[in-house]
């Protein structure tokens, strides 16, 4: 798994490539935590290069969502493959996360609170 980081319009975009599984999820969690510690609390996870996500990856997503519950914070997911979207849907996560099919302006995605 590879993670590329970019800042755009006040949001941190993490573009993930590869599998997010039990072996790679800790690296994703470390990078997200690093961004949060640096004060980057609007995060967009671009899943355009992710073909698979395991329960370990789902745990990282739910843990991050809990950390970014403040109305000024936000977590968005974009560009999910059909397979990854199916896993999120089966796990009941599609109602938790704000998701977009395409990576639009990050501000449109992450200024919306990630939970109701």
Coordinates of N, CA and C in Angstrom, one line a residue:
X1 N 0.8 -1.2 0.0 CA 0.0 0.0 0.0 C 0.9 1.2 0.0
X2 N 0.5 2.2 -0.8 CA 1.2 3.5 -0.8 C 0.2 4.6 -0.5
X3 N 0.7 5.7 0.2 CA -0.2 6.8 0.5 C 0.5 8.1 0.1
X4 N -0.2 8.9 -0.7 CA 0.3 10.1 -1.2 C -0.5 11.2 -0.5
X5 N 0.2 12.2 0.0 CA -0.5 13.3 0.8 C -0.4 14.6 0.0
X6 N -1.5 15.3 0.0 CA -1.6 16.6 -0.6 C -2.5 17.5 0.2
X7 N -2.3 18.8 0.2 CA -3.2 19.8 0.9 C -3.8 20.6 -0.2
X8 N -5.1 20.7 -0.2 CA -5.9 21.5 -1.2 C -7.1 22.1 -0.5
X9 N -7.2 23.4 -0.7 CA -8.3 24.1 -0.1 C -8.6 23.9 1.4
X10 N -7.5 23.8 2.1 CA -7.6 23.6 3.5 C -7.8 22.2 4.0
X11 N -7.9 21.3 3.1 CA -8.1 19.8 3.4 C -6.9 19.0 3.1
X12 N -6.7 18.0 3.9 CA -5.6 17.0 3.6 C -6.2 15.9 2.8
X13 N -5.6 15.6 1.6 CA -6.1 14.5 0.8 C -5.1 13.4 0.9
X14 N -5.5 12.3 1.3 CA -4.6 11.1 1.3 C -5.1 10.1 0.2
X15 N -4.3 10.0 -0.8 CA -4.6 9.1 -1.9 C -3.9 7.8 -1.6
X16 N -4.8 6.7 -1.5 CA -4.3 5.4 -1.1 C -4.3 4.5 -2.3
X17 N -3.2 3.7 -2.5 CA -3.1 2.8 -3.6 C -2.7 1.4 -3.0
X18 N -3.4 0.4 -3.5 CA -3.1 -1.0 -3.0 C -4.2 -1.5 -2.1
X19 N -3.9 -2.5 -1.4 CA -4.8 -3.1 -0.5 C -4.8 -2.5 0.9
X20 N -5.9 -2.3 1.5 CA -6.0 -1.9 2.9 C -6.4 -3.1 3.7
X21 N -5.5 -3.8 4.2 CA -5.8 -5.1 4.9 C -5.1 -5.1 6.3
X22 N -5.1 -6.2 7.0 CA -4.6 -6.3 8.3 C -3.1 -5.9 8.3
X23 N -2.4 -6.2 7.3 CA -0.9 -5.9 7.3 C -0.7 -4.4 7.0
X24 N -1.5 -3.8 6.2 CA -1.3 -2.4 5.8 C -2.1 -1.4 6.6
X25 N -3.1 -1.8 7.2 CA -4.0 -0.8 7.9 C -3.2 0.0 9.0
X26 N -2.3 -0.6 9.7 CA -1.6 0.2 10.7 C -0.8 1.4 10.1
X27 N -0.3 1.2 8.9 CA 0.5 2.3 8.2 C -0.5 3.4 7.9
X28 N -1.7 3.1 7.4 CA -2.7 4.1 7.1 C -3.1 4.8 8.4
X29 N -3.3 4.1 9.4 CA -3.7 4.7 10.7 C -2.6 5.6 11.2
X30 N -1.3 5.2 11.1 CA -0.2 6.1 11.5 C -0.2 7.4 10.7
X31 N -0.4 7.3 9.4 CA -0.4 8.5 8.6 C -1.6 9.4 8.9
X32 N -2.8 8.9 9.1 CA -3.9 9.7 9.5 C -3.7 10.3 10.8
X33 N -3.2 9.6 11.8 CA -2.9 10.1 13.1 C -1.8 11.2 13.0
X34 N -0.8 11.1 12.2 CA 0.2 12.1 12.0 C -0.4 13.4 11.5
X35 N -1.3 13.2 10.5 CA -2.0 14.4 9.9 C -2.8 15.1 11.0
X36 N -3.5 14.4 11.8 CA -4.4 14.9 12.9 C -3.5 15.7 13.9
X37 N -2.4 15.0 14.3 CA -1.4 15.6 15.2 C -0.8 16.9 14.7
X38 N -0.7 17.0 13.4 CA -0.2 18.2 12.7 C -1.2 19.3 12.6
X39 N -2.4 19.0 13.1 CA -3.5 20.0 13.0 C -4.4 19.9 11.8
X40 N -4.2 18.9 11.0 CA -5.0 18.7 9.8 C -6.2 17.9 10.1
X41 N -7.3 18.6 10.3 CA -8.5 17.9 10.9 C -9.6 17.8 9.9
X42 N -9.3 18.2 8.6 CA -10.3 18.0 7.5 C -9.6 17.0 6.5
X43 N -10.0 15.8 6.5 CA -9.3 14.7 5.8 C -10.2 14.1 4.8
X44 N -9.7 14.0 3.6 CA -10.4 13.3 2.5 C -9.5 12.1 2.1
X45 N -10.1 10.9 2.2 CA -9.4 9.7 1.8 C -9.9 9.3 0.4
X46 N -8.9 9.4 -0.5 CA -9.2 9.1 -1.9 C -8.8 7.6 -2.1
X47 N -9.8 6.8 -2.4 CA -9.7 5.3 -2.5 C -9.6 4.9 -4.0
X48 N -9.2 5.8 -4.9 CA -9.2 5.5 -6.3 C -8.3 4.3 -6.6
X49 N -7.3 4.1 -5.9 CA -6.3 3.0 -6.2 C -6.5 1.8 -5.2
X50 N -7.6 1.8 -4.5 CA -7.8 0.7 -3.5 C -8.7 -0.4 -4.1
X51 N -8.2 -1.6 -4.1 CA -9.1 -2.7 -4.7 C -9.7 -3.6 -3.6
X52 N -9.2 -3.4 -2.4 CA -9.7 -4.3 -1.3 C -9.5 -3.6 0.0
X53 N -10.5 -3.8 0.9 CA -10.4 -3.3 2.3 C -10.9 -4.4 3.2
X54 N -10.1 -4.7 4.3 CA -10.5 -5.7 5.2 C -11.1 -5.1 6.5
X55 N -11.4 -5.9 7.5 CA -11.9 -5.4 8.7 C -10.9 -4.5 9.4
X56 N -9.6 -4.8 9.2 CA -8.6 -3.9 9.8 C -8.7 -2.5 9.2
X57 N -8.9 -2.4 7.9 CA -9.1 -1.1 7.3 C -10.4 -0.4 7.8
X58 N -11.5 -1.2 7.9 CA -12.7 -0.6 8.4 C -12.5 -0.1 9.9
X59 N -11.7 -0.8 10.7 CA -11.4 -0.3 12.0 C -10.8 1.1 12.0
X60 N -9.8 1.2 11.1 CA -9.1 2.5 10.9 C -10.1 3.6 10.6
X61 N -11.0 3.3 9.7 CA -12.0 4.3 9.3 C -12.9 4.7 10.4
X62 N -13.4 3.8 11.2 CA -14.3 4.1 12.3 C -13.6 4.8 13.4
X63 N -12.4 4.4 13.7 CA -11.5 5.1 14.7 C -11.3 6.6 14.3
X64 N -11.0 6.8 13.0 CA -10.7 8.2 12.5 C -12.0 9.0 12.6
X65 N -13.1 8.4 12.2 CA -14.4 9.1 12.3 C -14.7 9.6 13.7
X66 N -14.4 8.8 14.7 CA -14.6 9.1 16.1 C -13.7 10.3 16.5
X67 N -12.5 10.3 16.0 CA -11.6 11.4 16.3 C -12.0 12.7 15.7
X68 N -12.7 12.7 14.6 CA -13.0 13.9 13.8 C -14.5 14.2 13.9
X69 N -15.1 14.1 15.1 CA -16.5 14.3 15.2 C -16.9 15.8 15.5
X70 N -15.9 16.6 15.8 CA -16.1 18.0 16.0 C -16.7 18.6 14.8
X71 N -17.7 19.5 14.9 CA -18.3 20.1 13.7 C -17.3 20.8 12.8
X72 N -16.2 21.3 13.3 CA -15.2 22.0 12.5 C -14.3 21.0 11.8
X73 N -14.3 19.8 12.2 CA -13.5 18.7 11.6 C -14.3 18.0 10.5
X74 N -13.7 17.1 9.8 CA -14.5 16.3 8.8 C -13.6 15.2 8.2
X75 N -14.3 14.1 7.9 CA -13.7 13.0 7.2 C -14.6 12.7 6.0
X76 N -14.0 12.6 4.8 CA -14.7 12.2 3.6 C -14.0 11.1 2.9
X77 N -14.8 10.3 2.2 CA -14.2 9.2 1.4 C -14.6 9.5 -0.1
X78 N -13.7 9.2 -1.0 CA -14.1 9.4 -2.4 C -13.5 8.4 -3.3
X79 N -14.0 8.3 -4.5 CA -13.5 7.4 -5.5 C -13.4 5.9 -5.1
X80 N -14.4 5.4 -4.4 CA -14.4 4.0 -4.0 C -14.7 3.1 -5.2
X81 N -14.0 2.0 -5.2 CA -14.3 1.0 -6.3 C -15.6 0.3 -5.8
X82 N -16.2 -0.4 -6.8 CA -17.4 -1.1 -6.5 C -17.2 -2.1 -5.4
X83 N -16.0 -2.7 -5.3 CA -15.8 -3.8 -4.3 C -15.7 -3.1 -2.9
X84 N -14.9 -2.0 -2.8 CA -14.8 -1.3 -1.5 C -16.1 -0.8 -1.1
X85 N -16.9 -0.2 -2.0 CA -18.2 0.4 -1.6 C -19.1 -0.8 -1.1
X86 N -19.0 -1.9 -1.7 CA -19.8 -3.1 -1.3 C -19.5 -3.5 0.1
X87 N -18.2 -3.5 0.4 CA -17.8 -3.9 1.8 C -18.3 -2.9 2.8
X88 N -18.1 -1.6 2.5 CA -18.6 -0.5 3.4 C -20.1 -0.6 3.6
X89 N -20.8 -0.9 2.5 CA -22.3 -1.1 2.6 C -22.7 -2.3 3.4
X90 N -22.0 -3.4 3.2 CA -22.4 -4.6 4.0 C -22.1 -4.4 5.5
X91 N -21.0 -3.6 5.8 CA -20.7 -3.3 7.2 C -21.5 -2.3 7.8
X92 N -22.4 -1.6 7.0 CA -23.3 -0.6 7.5 C -22.6 0.8 7.6
X93 N -21.5 0.9 6.9 CA -20.7 2.2 7.1 C -21.2 3.3 6.1
X94 N -22.0 2.9 5.1 CA -22.4 4.0 4.2 C -23.3 5.1 4.8
X95 N -23.9 4.8 5.9 CA -24.7 5.8 6.6 C -23.8 6.6 7.6
X96 N -22.6 6.2 7.8 CA -21.7 6.9 8.8 C -20.8 7.9 8.1
X97 N -20.3 7.5 6.9 CA -19.4 8.3 6.2 C -20.0 9.1 5.1
X98 N -19.5 10.3 4.8 CA -19.9 11.1 3.7 C -19.0 10.7 2.5
X99 N -19.6 10.2 1.5 CA -18.9 9.6 0.3 C -19.3 10.3 -1.0
X100 N -18.3 10.4 -1.8 CA -18.5 11.0 -3.2 C -17.9 10.0 -4.2
X101 N -18.5 9.9 -5.3 CA -18.0 9.0 -6.4 C -16.7 9.6 -7.0
X102 N -16.6 10.9 -7.1 CA -15.4 11.5 -7.6 C -14.8 12.5 -6.6
X103 N -13.6 12.8 -6.8 CA -12.9 13.7 -5.9 C -13.2 15.1 -6.4
X104 N -14.1 15.8 -5.8 CA -14.5 17.2 -6.2 C -13.7 18.0 -5.2
X105 N -14.1 19.3 -5.1 CA -13.5 20.2 -4.2 C -13.5 19.6 -2.8
X106 N -12.4 19.4 -2.1 CA -12.3 18.8 -0.8 C -13.3 19.5 0.2
X107 N -13.4 20.8 0.0 CA -14.2 21.6 1.0 C -15.7 21.1 0.9
X108 N -16.1 20.7 -0.3 CA -17.5 20.2 -0.4 C -17.7 18.9 0.3
X109 N -16.7 18.2 0.5 CA -16.8 16.9 1.1 C -16.6 17.0 2.6
X110 N -15.5 17.6 3.1 CA -15.1 17.4 4.5 C -15.6 18.5 5.4
X111 N -16.3 19.5 4.9 CA -16.9 20.5 5.8 C -18.2 20.0 6.4
X112 N -18.7 18.9 5.8 CA -19.9 18.3 6.3 C -19.6 17.3 7.4
X113 N -20.1 17.4 8.6 CA -19.8 16.5 9.7 C -19.9 15.1 9.2
X114 N -19.1 14.2 9.7 CA -19.1 12.8 9.2 C -20.1 12.0 9.9
X115 N -20.7 12.5 11.0 CA -21.8 11.8 11.6 C -23.0 12.7 11.9
X116 N -24.2 12.2 11.9 CA -25.4 13.0 12.1 C -25.5 13.6 13.5

